[in-house]
Short mmCIF file of C-alpha atoms in Angstrom, two decimals:
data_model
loop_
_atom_site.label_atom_id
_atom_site.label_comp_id
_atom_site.label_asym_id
_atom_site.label_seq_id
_atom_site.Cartn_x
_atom_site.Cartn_y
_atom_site.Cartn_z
CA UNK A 18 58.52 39.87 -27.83
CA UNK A 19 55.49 41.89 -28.34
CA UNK A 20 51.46 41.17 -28.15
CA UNK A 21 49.02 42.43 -30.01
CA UNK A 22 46.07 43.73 -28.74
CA UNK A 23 44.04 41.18 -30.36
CA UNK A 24 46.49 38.39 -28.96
CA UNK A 25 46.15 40.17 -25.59
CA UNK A 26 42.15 40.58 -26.22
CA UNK A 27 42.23 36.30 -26.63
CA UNK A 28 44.18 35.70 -23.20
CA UNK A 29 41.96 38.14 -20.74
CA UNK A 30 38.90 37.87 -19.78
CA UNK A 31 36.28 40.06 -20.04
CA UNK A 32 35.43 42.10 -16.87
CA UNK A 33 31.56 41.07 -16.63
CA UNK A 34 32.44 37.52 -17.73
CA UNK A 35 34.53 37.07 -14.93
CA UNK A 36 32.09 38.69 -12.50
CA UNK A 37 29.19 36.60 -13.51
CA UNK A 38 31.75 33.62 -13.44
CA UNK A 39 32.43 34.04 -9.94
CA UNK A 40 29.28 35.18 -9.13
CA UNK A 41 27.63 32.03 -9.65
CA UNK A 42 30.41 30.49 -7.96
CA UNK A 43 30.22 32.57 -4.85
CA UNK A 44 26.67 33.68 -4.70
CA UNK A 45 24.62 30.95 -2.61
CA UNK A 46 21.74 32.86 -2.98
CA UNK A 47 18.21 31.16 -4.59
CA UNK A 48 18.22 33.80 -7.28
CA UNK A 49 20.56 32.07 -9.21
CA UNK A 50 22.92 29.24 -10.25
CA UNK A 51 24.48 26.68 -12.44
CA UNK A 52 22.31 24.43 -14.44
CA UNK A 53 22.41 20.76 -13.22
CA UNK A 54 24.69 19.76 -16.26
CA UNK A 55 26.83 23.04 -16.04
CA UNK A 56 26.20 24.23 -19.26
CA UNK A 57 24.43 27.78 -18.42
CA UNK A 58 22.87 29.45 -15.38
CA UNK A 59 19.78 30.05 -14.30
CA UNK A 60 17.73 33.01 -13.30
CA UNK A 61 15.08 31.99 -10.36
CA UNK A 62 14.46 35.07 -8.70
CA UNK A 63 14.76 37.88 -10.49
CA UNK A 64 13.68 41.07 -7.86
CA UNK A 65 16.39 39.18 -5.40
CA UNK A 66 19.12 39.50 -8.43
CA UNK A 67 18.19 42.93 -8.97
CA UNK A 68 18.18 43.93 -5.41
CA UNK A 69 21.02 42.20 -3.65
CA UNK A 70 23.24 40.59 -6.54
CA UNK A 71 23.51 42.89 -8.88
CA UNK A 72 24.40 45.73 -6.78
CA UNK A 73 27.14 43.87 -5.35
CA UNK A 74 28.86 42.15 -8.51
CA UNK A 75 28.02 44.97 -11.22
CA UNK A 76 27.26 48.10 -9.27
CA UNK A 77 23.90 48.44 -10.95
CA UNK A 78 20.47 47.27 -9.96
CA UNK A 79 18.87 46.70 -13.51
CA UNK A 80 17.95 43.34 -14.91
CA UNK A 81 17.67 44.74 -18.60
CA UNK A 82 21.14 45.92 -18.45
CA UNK A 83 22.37 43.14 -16.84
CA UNK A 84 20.70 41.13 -19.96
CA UNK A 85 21.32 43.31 -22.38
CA UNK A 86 25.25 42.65 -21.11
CA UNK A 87 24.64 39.15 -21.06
CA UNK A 88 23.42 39.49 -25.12
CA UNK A 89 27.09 41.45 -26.13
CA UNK A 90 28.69 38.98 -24.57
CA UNK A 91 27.08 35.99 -27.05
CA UNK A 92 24.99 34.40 -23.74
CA UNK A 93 21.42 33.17 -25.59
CA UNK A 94 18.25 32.95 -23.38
CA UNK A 95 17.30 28.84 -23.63
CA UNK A 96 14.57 28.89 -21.64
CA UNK A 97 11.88 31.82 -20.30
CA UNK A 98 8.89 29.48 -18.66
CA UNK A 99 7.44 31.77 -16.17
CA UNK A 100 9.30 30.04 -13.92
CA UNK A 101 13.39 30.98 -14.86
CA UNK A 102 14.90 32.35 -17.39
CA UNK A 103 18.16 30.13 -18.52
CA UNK A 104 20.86 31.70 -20.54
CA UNK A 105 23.83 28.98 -22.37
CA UNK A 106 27.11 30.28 -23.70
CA UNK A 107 29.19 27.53 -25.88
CA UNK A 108 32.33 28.68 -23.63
CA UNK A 109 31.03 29.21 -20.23
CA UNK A 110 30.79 25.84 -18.09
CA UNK A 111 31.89 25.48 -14.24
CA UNK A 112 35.08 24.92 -13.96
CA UNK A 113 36.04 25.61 -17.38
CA UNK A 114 37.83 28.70 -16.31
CA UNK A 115 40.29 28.40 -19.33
CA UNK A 116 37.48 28.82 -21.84
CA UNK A 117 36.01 32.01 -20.47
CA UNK A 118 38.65 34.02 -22.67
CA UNK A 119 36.82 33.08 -25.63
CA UNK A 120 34.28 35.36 -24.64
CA UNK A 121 33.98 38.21 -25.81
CA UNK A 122 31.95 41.70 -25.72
CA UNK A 123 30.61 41.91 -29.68
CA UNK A 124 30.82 45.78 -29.73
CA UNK A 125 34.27 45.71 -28.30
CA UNK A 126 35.55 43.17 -30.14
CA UNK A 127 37.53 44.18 -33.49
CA UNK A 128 37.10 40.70 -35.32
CA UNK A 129 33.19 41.07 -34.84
CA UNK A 130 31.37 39.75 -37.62
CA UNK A 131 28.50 41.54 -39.75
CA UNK A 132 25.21 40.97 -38.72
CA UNK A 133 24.65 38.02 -41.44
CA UNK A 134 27.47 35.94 -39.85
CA UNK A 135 27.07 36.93 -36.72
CA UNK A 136 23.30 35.06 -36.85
CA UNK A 137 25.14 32.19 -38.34
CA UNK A 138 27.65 32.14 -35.55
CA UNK A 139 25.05 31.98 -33.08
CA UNK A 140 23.13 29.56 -34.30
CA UNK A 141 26.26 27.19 -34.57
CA UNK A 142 27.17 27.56 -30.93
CA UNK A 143 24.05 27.19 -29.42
CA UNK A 144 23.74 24.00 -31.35
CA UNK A 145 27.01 23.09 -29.43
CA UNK A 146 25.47 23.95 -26.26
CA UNK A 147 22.84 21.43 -27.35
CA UNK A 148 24.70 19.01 -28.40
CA UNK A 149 27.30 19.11 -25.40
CA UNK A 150 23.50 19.28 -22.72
CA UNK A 151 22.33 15.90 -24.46
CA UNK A 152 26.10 14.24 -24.44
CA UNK A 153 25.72 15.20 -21.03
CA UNK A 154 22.57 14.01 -19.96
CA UNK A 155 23.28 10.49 -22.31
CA UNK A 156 26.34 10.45 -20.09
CA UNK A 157 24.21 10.73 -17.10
CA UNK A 158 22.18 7.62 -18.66
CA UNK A 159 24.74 5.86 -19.24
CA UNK A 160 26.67 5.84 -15.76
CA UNK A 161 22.92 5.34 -14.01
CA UNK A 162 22.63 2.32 -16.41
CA UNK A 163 26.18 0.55 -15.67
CA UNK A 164 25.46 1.15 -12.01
CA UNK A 165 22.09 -0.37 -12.06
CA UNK A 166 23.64 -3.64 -14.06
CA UNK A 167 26.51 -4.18 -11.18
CA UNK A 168 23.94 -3.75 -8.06
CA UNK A 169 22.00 -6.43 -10.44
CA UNK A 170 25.23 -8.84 -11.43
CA UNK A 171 26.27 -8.57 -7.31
CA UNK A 172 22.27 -9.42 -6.79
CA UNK A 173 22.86 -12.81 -9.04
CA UNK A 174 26.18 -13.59 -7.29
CA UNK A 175 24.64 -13.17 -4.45
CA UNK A 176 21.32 -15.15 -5.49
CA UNK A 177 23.32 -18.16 -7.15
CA UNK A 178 25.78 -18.31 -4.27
CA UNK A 179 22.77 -19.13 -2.12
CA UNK A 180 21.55 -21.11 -4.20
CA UNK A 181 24.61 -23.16 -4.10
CA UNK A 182 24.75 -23.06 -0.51
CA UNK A 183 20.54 -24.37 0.02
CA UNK A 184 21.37 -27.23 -2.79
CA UNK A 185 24.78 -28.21 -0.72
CA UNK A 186 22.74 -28.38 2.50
CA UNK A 187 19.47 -30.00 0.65
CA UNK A 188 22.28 -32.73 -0.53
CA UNK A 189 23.57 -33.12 2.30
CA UNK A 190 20.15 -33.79 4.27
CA UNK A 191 19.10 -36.15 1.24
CA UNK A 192 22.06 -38.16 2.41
CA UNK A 193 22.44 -37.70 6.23
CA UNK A 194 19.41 -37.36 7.46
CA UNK A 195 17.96 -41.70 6.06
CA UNK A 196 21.45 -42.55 7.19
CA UNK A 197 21.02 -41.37 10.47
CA UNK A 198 17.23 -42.35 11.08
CA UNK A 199 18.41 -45.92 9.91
CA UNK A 200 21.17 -46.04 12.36
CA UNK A 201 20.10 -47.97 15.78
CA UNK A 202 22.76 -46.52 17.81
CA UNK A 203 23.13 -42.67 18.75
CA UNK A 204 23.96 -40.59 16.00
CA UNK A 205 27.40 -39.70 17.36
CA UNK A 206 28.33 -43.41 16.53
CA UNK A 207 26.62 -43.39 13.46
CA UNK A 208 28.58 -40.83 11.82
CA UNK A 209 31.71 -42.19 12.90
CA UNK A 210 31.75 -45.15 10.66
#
């Protein structure tokens, strides 16, 4: 049985995608890593990128190439604060190895869209990557909210079972405590009868 090039295109991955992959996985420098939710990486130090990182993973020490790389490949910049810069692809996650096939280089790629579609394209995943950051984060809500209502439902066990315990002992004073002060003889005898 025979592949095609395009079938064979769809089961590699792409060089640089693979050794951005596993350099965020093995790099545990501060210059960079995985966004809390997974969903992108992060840029924090850029001169430490260029100058140890880079060099080592791409054989180049030049952040606009290393961008400009990033951009063929479909990877949008989310965020550019002054503080990071945060680039999103719909297909690159940790640990979604599997997916990282999907991406592509756009000048490389024979199915490449014209410019038109291409905007539409990229529009449409980085509303995924959107849409996947805040199913993530309602996630995150949602496990911190059923973990705050058990430590609160074991609180009111806990609260009614003493409860139960301080009205059992209030009863039983209410009751032993007259019988015994009426009682003439020790108390030993008294509760005897």
């Amino acid at each position: 049985m025979t592949t095609t090039s395009t079938t064979r295109r769809s089961t590699t991955i792409s060089p640089f995608v693979k050794k951005l992959y596993f350099m965020l996985e093995k790099a545990h420098a501060p210059a960079l890593g995985w966004t809390t939710d997974g969903l992108g990486f992060c840029i924090y130090a850029p001169d430490e990128l260029v100058s140890t990182l880079l060099p080592k993973f791409f054989h180049h020490n030049k952040l606009a190439t290393f961008q400009r790389s990033l951009h063929q490949h479909g990877f949008h910049l989310r965020r550019d604060d002054g503080l990071f810069l945060e680039y999103a692809h719909v297909h690159f996650q940790r640990g979604n190895i599997p997916a990282l096939h999907r991406i592509q280089d756009k000048k490389t790629s024979k199915d490449a869209l014209p410019a038109p579609r291409r905007a539409i394209v990229d529009e449409i995943e980085h509303t995924i990557v959107d849409i996947k950051r805040k199913l993530h984060q309602a996630q995150r809500a949602t496990d911190d909210m059923v973990s705050f209502l058990a430590q609160n439902t074991q609180r009111a066990d806990d609260d009614a079972a003493t409860r139960a315990y301080l009205a059992c002992h209030s009863w039983m004073d209410a009751l032993v405590l007259p019988l015994a002060a009426s009682c003439s003889s020790p108390p030993e005898r008294c509760l005897a009868y």
